C-alpha cells in the first residue's frame, strides 16, 4: 500500500549529473539517480513522481500545478534557481501554504562561491539536506517517511 506520494523536482543542469563537474556532483547519472530513488521509495512504500527542467517558467508551472494539492511533499533541488529565481520562490511560497518542501543540494552551497550562499527558497523548506551528494535524496525520503 502506498502511503504518500512524493514529488521530486530538479532544476537546471541536473539532467547532466554524471557528466558535469564530477568532483562536485559525483559520477551518478540522472537516470541512475532516478532508479536509486525509485528503489528506496518502493522500500518505504512511497510513490514518487519526477520532474526536471532547465527552464524557469516550466518549473513555475509545475510548482503551481502541484500547489493545487493539500498535504503533498516536494523534494526540490532547484540547482542554480536557488540563488536567482524570485518567480520560483514565489511559487514555492504558494505551494508551502498547504504542502511541505524538503530542499536538497548535492554539493554544499554554503562552502562554494559567494553567490551560491544566497538561498531564496530556504525559508519555505521544512527541512534542508545540503552537501550529502545524491544520497541527500534518499535522506529526504527517509525524513518524509518519518513524518
JSON list of C-alpha atoms in Angstrom, two decimals:
[
{"chain": "A", "resi": 1, "resn": "UNK", "atom": "CA", "xyz": [0.00, 0.00, 0.00]},
{"chain": "A", "resi": 2, "resn": "UNK", "atom": "CA", "xyz": [1.32, 3.46, -0.98]},
{"chain": "A", "resi": 3, "resn": "UNK", "atom": "CA", "xyz": [1.23, 5.79, 1.98]},
{"chain": "A", "resi": 4, "resn": "UNK", "atom": "CA", "xyz": [2.43, 9.07, 0.45]},
{"chain": "A", "resi": 5, "resn": "UNK", "atom": "CA", "xyz": [3.12, 10.45, -3.00]},
{"chain": "A", "resi": 6, "resn": "UNK", "atom": "CA", "xyz": [6.29, 12.49, -3.21]},
{"chain": "A", "resi": 7, "resn": "UNK", "atom": "CA", "xyz": [7.00, 14.96, -5.98]},
{"chain": "A", "resi": 8, "resn": "UNK", "atom": "CA", "xyz": [10.68, 15.34, -6.88]},
{"chain": "A", "resi": 9, "resn": "UNK", "atom": "CA", "xyz": [11.68, 18.37, -8.94]},
{"chain": "A", "resi": 10, "resn": "UNK", "atom": "CA", "xyz": [15.15, 19.14, -10.21]},
{"chain": "A", "resi": 11, "resn": "UNK", "atom": "CA", "xyz": [16.35, 22.37, -11.74]},
{"chain": "A", "resi": 12, "resn": "UNK", "atom": "CA", "xyz": [18.84, 23.27, -14.45]},
{"chain": "A", "resi": 13, "resn": "UNK", "atom": "CA", "xyz": [21.75, 21.04, -15.38]},
{"chain": "A", "resi": 14, "resn": "UNK", "atom": "CA", "xyz": [20.72, 18.24, -13.03]},
{"chain": "A", "resi": 15, "resn": "UNK", "atom": "CA", "xyz": [19.93, 16.19, -16.13]},
{"chain": "A", "resi": 16, "resn": "UNK", "atom": "CA", "xyz": [23.72, 16.33, -16.69]},
{"chain": "A", "resi": 17, "resn": "UNK", "atom": "CA", "xyz": [24.59, 14.53, -13.45]},
{"chain": "A", "resi": 18, "resn": "UNK", "atom": "CA", "xyz": [27.47, 12.16, -14.00]},
{"chain": "A", "resi": 19, "resn": "UNK", "atom": "CA", "xyz": [28.68, 14.31, -16.89]},
{"chain": "A", "resi": 20, "resn": "UNK", "atom": "CA", "xyz": [29.50, 17.73, -15.48]},
{"chain": "A", "resi": 21, "resn": "UNK", "atom": "CA", "xyz": [31.85, 18.66, -12.66]},
{"chain": "A", "resi": 22, "resn": "UNK", "atom": "CA", "xyz": [32.28, 15.14, -11.32]},
{"chain": "A", "resi": 23, "resn": "UNK", "atom": "CA", "xyz": [34.37, 16.41, -8.42]},
{"chain": "A", "resi": 24, "resn": "UNK", "atom": "CA", "xyz": [31.36, 18.41, -7.15]},
{"chain": "A", "resi": 25, "resn": "UNK", "atom": "CA", "xyz": [28.42, 16.26, -8.19]},
{"chain": "A", "resi": 26, "resn": "UNK", "atom": "CA", "xyz": [29.81, 12.72, -8.48]},
{"chain": "A", "resi": 27, "resn": "UNK", "atom": "CA", "xyz": [29.55, 10.14, -11.22]},
{"chain": "A", "resi": 28, "resn": "UNK", "atom": "CA", "xyz": [25.94, 9.02, -10.67]},
{"chain": "A", "resi": 29, "resn": "UNK", "atom": "CA", "xyz": [23.92, 9.84, -13.78]},
{"chain": "A", "resi": 30, "resn": "UNK", "atom": "CA", "xyz": [20.45, 11.36, -13.64]},
{"chain": "A", "resi": 31, "resn": "UNK", "atom": "CA", "xyz": [18.96, 8.07, -14.86]},
{"chain": "A", "resi": 32, "resn": "UNK", "atom": "CA", "xyz": [20.81, 6.15, -12.14]},
{"chain": "A", "resi": 33, "resn": "UNK", "atom": "CA", "xyz": [19.62, 8.68, -9.55]},
{"chain": "A", "resi": 34, "resn": "UNK", "atom": "CA", "xyz": [16.01, 8.17, -10.59]},
{"chain": "A", "resi": 35, "resn": "UNK", "atom": "CA", "xyz": [16.35, 4.38, -10.33]},
{"chain": "A", "resi": 36, "resn": "UNK", "atom": "CA", "xyz": [18.01, 4.67, -6.90]},
{"chain": "A", "resi": 37, "resn": "UNK", "atom": "CA", "xyz": [15.25, 6.95, -5.64]},
{"chain": "A", "resi": 38, "resn": "UNK", "atom": "CA", "xyz": [12.54, 4.66, -7.04]},
{"chain": "A", "resi": 39, "resn": "UNK", "atom": "CA", "xyz": [14.11, 1.67, -5.29]},
{"chain": "A", "resi": 40, "resn": "UNK", "atom": "CA", "xyz": [14.30, 3.47, -1.95]},
{"chain": "A", "resi": 41, "resn": "UNK", "atom": "CA", "xyz": [10.75, 4.80, -2.34]},
{"chain": "A", "resi": 42, "resn": "UNK", "atom": "CA", "xyz": [9.48, 1.30, -3.01]},
{"chain": "A", "resi": 43, "resn": "UNK", "atom": "CA", "xyz": [11.10, 0.02, 0.18]},
{"chain": "A", "resi": 44, "resn": "UNK", "atom": "CA", "xyz": [9.45, 2.86, 2.12]},
{"chain": "A", "resi": 45, "resn": "UNK", "atom": "CA", "xyz": [6.07, 2.34, 0.38]},
{"chain": "A", "resi": 46, "resn": "UNK", "atom": "CA", "xyz": [6.25, 5.81, -1.14]},
{"chain": "A", "resi": 47, "resn": "UNK", "atom": "CA", "xyz": [5.20, 6.77, -4.63]},
{"chain": "A", "resi": 48, "resn": "UNK", "atom": "CA", "xyz": [7.45, 9.23, -6.48]},
{"chain": "A", "resi": 49, "resn": "UNK", "atom": "CA", "xyz": [6.90, 11.49, -9.47]},
{"chain": "A", "resi": 50, "resn": "UNK", "atom": "CA", "xyz": [9.87, 13.18, -11.16]},
{"chain": "A", "resi": 51, "resn": "UNK", "atom": "CA", "xyz": [10.17, 16.49, -12.95]},
{"chain": "A", "resi": 52, "resn": "UNK", "atom": "CA", "xyz": [13.29, 18.16, -14.29]},
{"chain": "A", "resi": 53, "resn": "UNK", "atom": "CA", "xyz": [13.58, 21.38, -16.24]},
{"chain": "A", "resi": 54, "resn": "UNK", "atom": "CA", "xyz": [16.26, 23.78, -17.32]},
{"chain": "A", "resi": 55, "resn": "UNK", "atom": "CA", "xyz": [13.56, 26.42, -17.86]},
{"chain": "A", "resi": 56, "resn": "UNK", "atom": "CA", "xyz": [12.38, 28.69, -15.09]},
{"chain": "A", "resi": 57, "resn": "UNK", "atom": "CA", "xyz": [8.84, 29.12, -16.45]},
{"chain": "A", "resi": 58, "resn": "UNK", "atom": "CA", "xyz": [8.33, 25.36, -16.76]},
{"chain": "A", "resi": 59, "resn": "UNK", "atom": "CA", "xyz": [9.42, 24.94, -13.14]},
{"chain": "A", "resi": 60, "resn": "UNK", "atom": "CA", "xyz": [6.99, 27.64, -12.00]},
{"chain": "A", "resi": 61, "resn": "UNK", "atom": "CA", "xyz": [4.19, 25.95, -13.97]},
{"chain": "A", "resi": 62, "resn": "UNK", "atom": "CA", "xyz": [4.98, 22.58, -12.36]},
{"chain": "A", "resi": 63, "resn": "UNK", "atom": "CA", "xyz": [5.06, 24.00, -8.82]},
{"chain": "A", "resi": 64, "resn": "UNK", "atom": "CA", "xyz": [1.80, 25.87, -9.44]},
{"chain": "A", "resi": 65, "resn": "UNK", "atom": "CA", "xyz": [0.19, 22.65, -10.73]},
{"chain": "A", "resi": 66, "resn": "UNK", "atom": "CA", "xyz": [1.11, 20.63, -7.63]},
{"chain": "A", "resi": 67, "resn": "UNK", "atom": "CA", "xyz": [0.17, 23.58, -5.40]},
{"chain": "A", "resi": 68, "resn": "UNK", "atom": "CA", "xyz": [-3.44, 22.57, -6.05]},
{"chain": "A", "resi": 69, "resn": "UNK", "atom": "CA", "xyz": [-2.87, 19.63, -3.71]},
{"chain": "A", "resi": 70, "resn": "UNK", "atom": "CA", "xyz": [-3.03, 19.51, 0.07]},
{"chain": "A", "resi": 71, "resn": "UNK", "atom": "CA", "xyz": [-0.58, 17.71, 2.35]},
{"chain": "A", "resi": 72, "resn": "UNK", "atom": "CA", "xyz": [1.78, 16.93, -0.53]},
{"chain": "A", "resi": 73, "resn": "UNK", "atom": "CA", "xyz": [5.57, 16.71, -0.25]},
{"chain": "A", "resi": 74, "resn": "UNK", "atom": "CA", "xyz": [8.08, 18.14, -2.70]},
{"chain": "A", "resi": 75, "resn": "UNK", "atom": "CA", "xyz": [11.73, 17.14, -2.69]},
{"chain": "A", "resi": 76, "resn": "UNK", "atom": "CA", "xyz": [13.28, 20.05, -4.54]},
{"chain": "A", "resi": 77, "resn": "UNK", "atom": "CA", "xyz": [16.77, 20.56, -5.88]},
{"chain": "A", "resi": 78, "resn": "UNK", "atom": "CA", "xyz": [16.42, 23.90, -7.63]},
{"chain": "A", "resi": 79, "resn": "UNK", "atom": "CA", "xyz": [20.05, 23.97, -8.79]},
{"chain": "A", "resi": 80, "resn": "UNK", "atom": "CA", "xyz": [21.07, 27.47, -9.82]},
{"chain": "A", "resi": 81, "resn": "UNK", "atom": "CA", "xyz": [17.47, 28.67, -9.40]},
{"chain": "A", "resi": 82, "resn": "UNK", "atom": "CA", "xyz": [18.18, 28.57, -5.64]},
{"chain": "A", "resi": 83, "resn": "UNK", "atom": "CA", "xyz": [20.20, 31.75, -5.97]},
{"chain": "A", "resi": 84, "resn": "UNK", "atom": "CA", "xyz": [18.42, 33.58, -8.78]},
{"chain": "A", "resi": 85, "resn": "UNK", "atom": "CA", "xyz": [14.73, 32.86, -9.20]},
{"chain": "A", "resi": 86, "resn": "UNK", "atom": "CA", "xyz": [12.24, 35.06, -7.43]},
{"chain": "A", "resi": 87, "resn": "UNK", "atom": "CA", "xyz": [9.43, 33.60, -9.55]},
{"chain": "A", "resi": 88, "resn": "UNK", "atom": "CA", "xyz": [10.19, 30.07, -8.30]},
{"chain": "A", "resi": 89, "resn": "UNK", "atom": "CA", "xyz": [10.49, 31.44, -4.78]},
{"chain": "A", "resi": 90, "resn": "UNK", "atom": "CA", "xyz": [7.02, 32.97, -5.15]},
{"chain": "A", "resi": 91, "resn": "UNK", "atom": "CA", "xyz": [5.58, 29.69, -6.50]},
{"chain": "A", "resi": 92, "resn": "UNK", "atom": "CA", "xyz": [7.09, 27.82, -3.53]},
{"chain": "A", "resi": 93, "resn": "UNK", "atom": "CA", "xyz": [5.52, 30.36, -1.20]},
{"chain": "A", "resi": 94, "resn": "UNK", "atom": "CA", "xyz": [2.13, 29.37, -2.59]},
{"chain": "A", "resi": 95, "resn": "UNK", "atom": "CA", "xyz": [2.94, 25.64, -2.52]},
{"chain": "A", "resi": 96, "resn": "UNK", "atom": "CA", "xyz": [4.14, 25.76, 1.08]},
{"chain": "A", "resi": 97, "resn": "UNK", "atom": "CA", "xyz": [0.84, 27.15, 2.36]},
{"chain": "A", "resi": 98, "resn": "UNK", "atom": "CA", "xyz": [-0.74, 23.68, 2.24]},
{"chain": "A", "resi": 99, "resn": "UNK", "atom": "CA", "xyz": [2.23, 21.42, 1.49]},
{"chain": "A", "resi": 100, "resn": "UNK", "atom": "CA", "xyz": [5.82, 20.74, 2.60]},
{"chain": "A", "resi": 101, "resn": "UNK", "atom": "CA", "xyz": [9.20, 21.04, 0.92]},
{"chain": "A", "resi": 102, "resn": "UNK", "atom": "CA", "xyz": [12.47, 19.24, 1.54]},
{"chain": "A", "resi": 103, "resn": "UNK", "atom": "CA", "xyz": [15.30, 21.16, -0.10]},
{"chain": "A", "resi": 104, "resn": "UNK", "atom": "CA", "xyz": [18.18, 19.05, -1.44]},
{"chain": "A", "resi": 105, "resn": "UNK", "atom": "CA", "xyz": [21.55, 20.24, -2.74]},
{"chain": "A", "resi": 106, "resn": "UNK", "atom": "CA", "xyz": [24.13, 17.70, -3.86]},
{"chain": "A", "resi": 107, "resn": "UNK", "atom": "CA", "xyz": [27.08, 19.98, -3.13]},
{"chain": "A", "resi": 108, "resn": "UNK", "atom": "CA", "xyz": [27.48, 22.16, -0.06]},
{"chain": "A", "resi": 109, "resn": "UNK", "atom": "CA", "xyz": [26.28, 25.51, -1.38]},
{"chain": "A", "resi": 110, "resn": "UNK", "atom": "CA", "xyz": [27.44, 27.18, 1.83]},
{"chain": "A", "resi": 111, "resn": "UNK", "atom": "CA", "xyz": [31.07, 26.27, 1.08]},
{"chain": "A", "resi": 112, "resn": "UNK", "atom": "CA", "xyz": [31.10, 27.34, -2.55]},
{"chain": "A", "resi": 113, "resn": "UNK", "atom": "CA", "xyz": [31.17, 30.66, -4.38]},
{"chain": "A", "resi": 114, "resn": "UNK", "atom": "CA", "xyz": [29.68, 33.62, -2.52]},
{"chain": "A", "resi": 115, "resn": "UNK", "atom": "CA", "xyz": [26.73, 33.94, -4.92]},
{"chain": "A", "resi": 116, "resn": "UNK", "atom": "CA", "xyz": [25.71, 30.34, -4.10]},
{"chain": "A", "resi": 117, "resn": "UNK", "atom": "CA", "xyz": [25.31, 31.27, -0.44]},
{"chain": "A", "resi": 118, "resn": "UNK", "atom": "CA", "xyz": [22.20, 33.25, -1.37]},
{"chain": "A", "resi": 119, "resn": "UNK", "atom": "CA", "xyz": [19.27, 30.88, -0.87]},
{"chain": "A", "resi": 120, "resn": "UNK", "atom": "CA", "xyz": [15.90, 32.25, -1.96]},
{"chain": "A", "resi": 121, "resn": "UNK", "atom": "CA", "xyz": [13.91, 29.13, -1.06]},
{"chain": "A", "resi": 122, "resn": "UNK", "atom": "CA", "xyz": [15.22, 28.07, 2.35]},
{"chain": "A", "resi": 123, "resn": "UNK", "atom": "CA", "xyz": [12.52, 29.89, 4.31]},
{"chain": "A", "resi": 124, "resn": "UNK", "atom": "CA", "xyz": [9.82, 27.73, 2.68]},
{"chain": "A", "resi": 125, "resn": "UNK", "atom": "CA", "xyz": [11.61, 24.43, 3.31]},
{"chain": "A", "resi": 126, "resn": "UNK", "atom": "CA", "xyz": [10.51, 22.16, 6.11]},
{"chain": "A", "resi": 127, "resn": "UNK", "atom": "CA", "xyz": [13.96, 20.56, 6.01]},
{"chain": "A", "resi": 128, "resn": "UNK", "atom": "CA", "xyz": [17.22, 21.11, 4.10]},
{"chain": "A", "resi": 129, "resn": "UNK", "atom": "CA", "xyz": [19.76, 18.46, 3.13]},
{"chain": "A", "resi": 130, "resn": "UNK", "atom": "CA", "xyz": [22.91, 20.07, 1.80]},
{"chain": "A", "resi": 131, "resn": "UNK", "atom": "CA", "xyz": [26.22, 18.59, 0.70]},
{"chain": "A", "resi": 132, "resn": "UNK", "atom": "CA", "xyz": [25.28, 14.90, 1.05]},
{"chain": "A", "resi": 133, "resn": "UNK", "atom": "CA", "xyz": [25.72, 14.08, -2.64]},
{"chain": "A", "resi": 134, "resn": "UNK", "atom": "CA", "xyz": [22.94, 12.16, -4.36]},
{"chain": "A", "resi": 135, "resn": "UNK", "atom": "CA", "xyz": [22.39, 10.38, -1.05]},
{"chain": "A", "resi": 136, "resn": "UNK", "atom": "CA", "xyz": [20.62, 13.57, 0.02]},
{"chain": "A", "resi": 137, "resn": "UNK", "atom": "CA", "xyz": [17.57, 12.48, -1.96]},
{"chain": "A", "resi": 138, "resn": "UNK", "atom": "CA", "xyz": [17.43, 9.21, -0.04]},
{"chain": "A", "resi": 139, "resn": "UNK", "atom": "CA", "xyz": [17.76, 11.09, 3.24]},
{"chain": "A", "resi": 140, "resn": "UNK", "atom": "CA", "xyz": [14.89, 13.31, 2.11]},
{"chain": "A", "resi": 141, "resn": "UNK", "atom": "CA", "xyz": [12.71, 10.25, 1.51]},
{"chain": "A", "resi": 142, "resn": "UNK", "atom": "CA", "xyz": [13.62, 8.90, 4.94]},
{"chain": "A", "resi": 143, "resn": "UNK", "atom": "CA", "xyz": [12.79, 12.27, 6.53]},
{"chain": "A", "resi": 144, "resn": "UNK", "atom": "CA", "xyz": [9.37, 12.34, 4.84]},
{"chain": "A", "resi": 145, "resn": "UNK", "atom": "CA", "xyz": [8.71, 8.72, 5.76]},
{"chain": "A", "resi": 146, "resn": "UNK", "atom": "CA", "xyz": [9.38, 9.59, 9.40]},
{"chain": "A", "resi": 147, "resn": "UNK", "atom": "CA", "xyz": [6.90, 12.46, 9.40]}
]
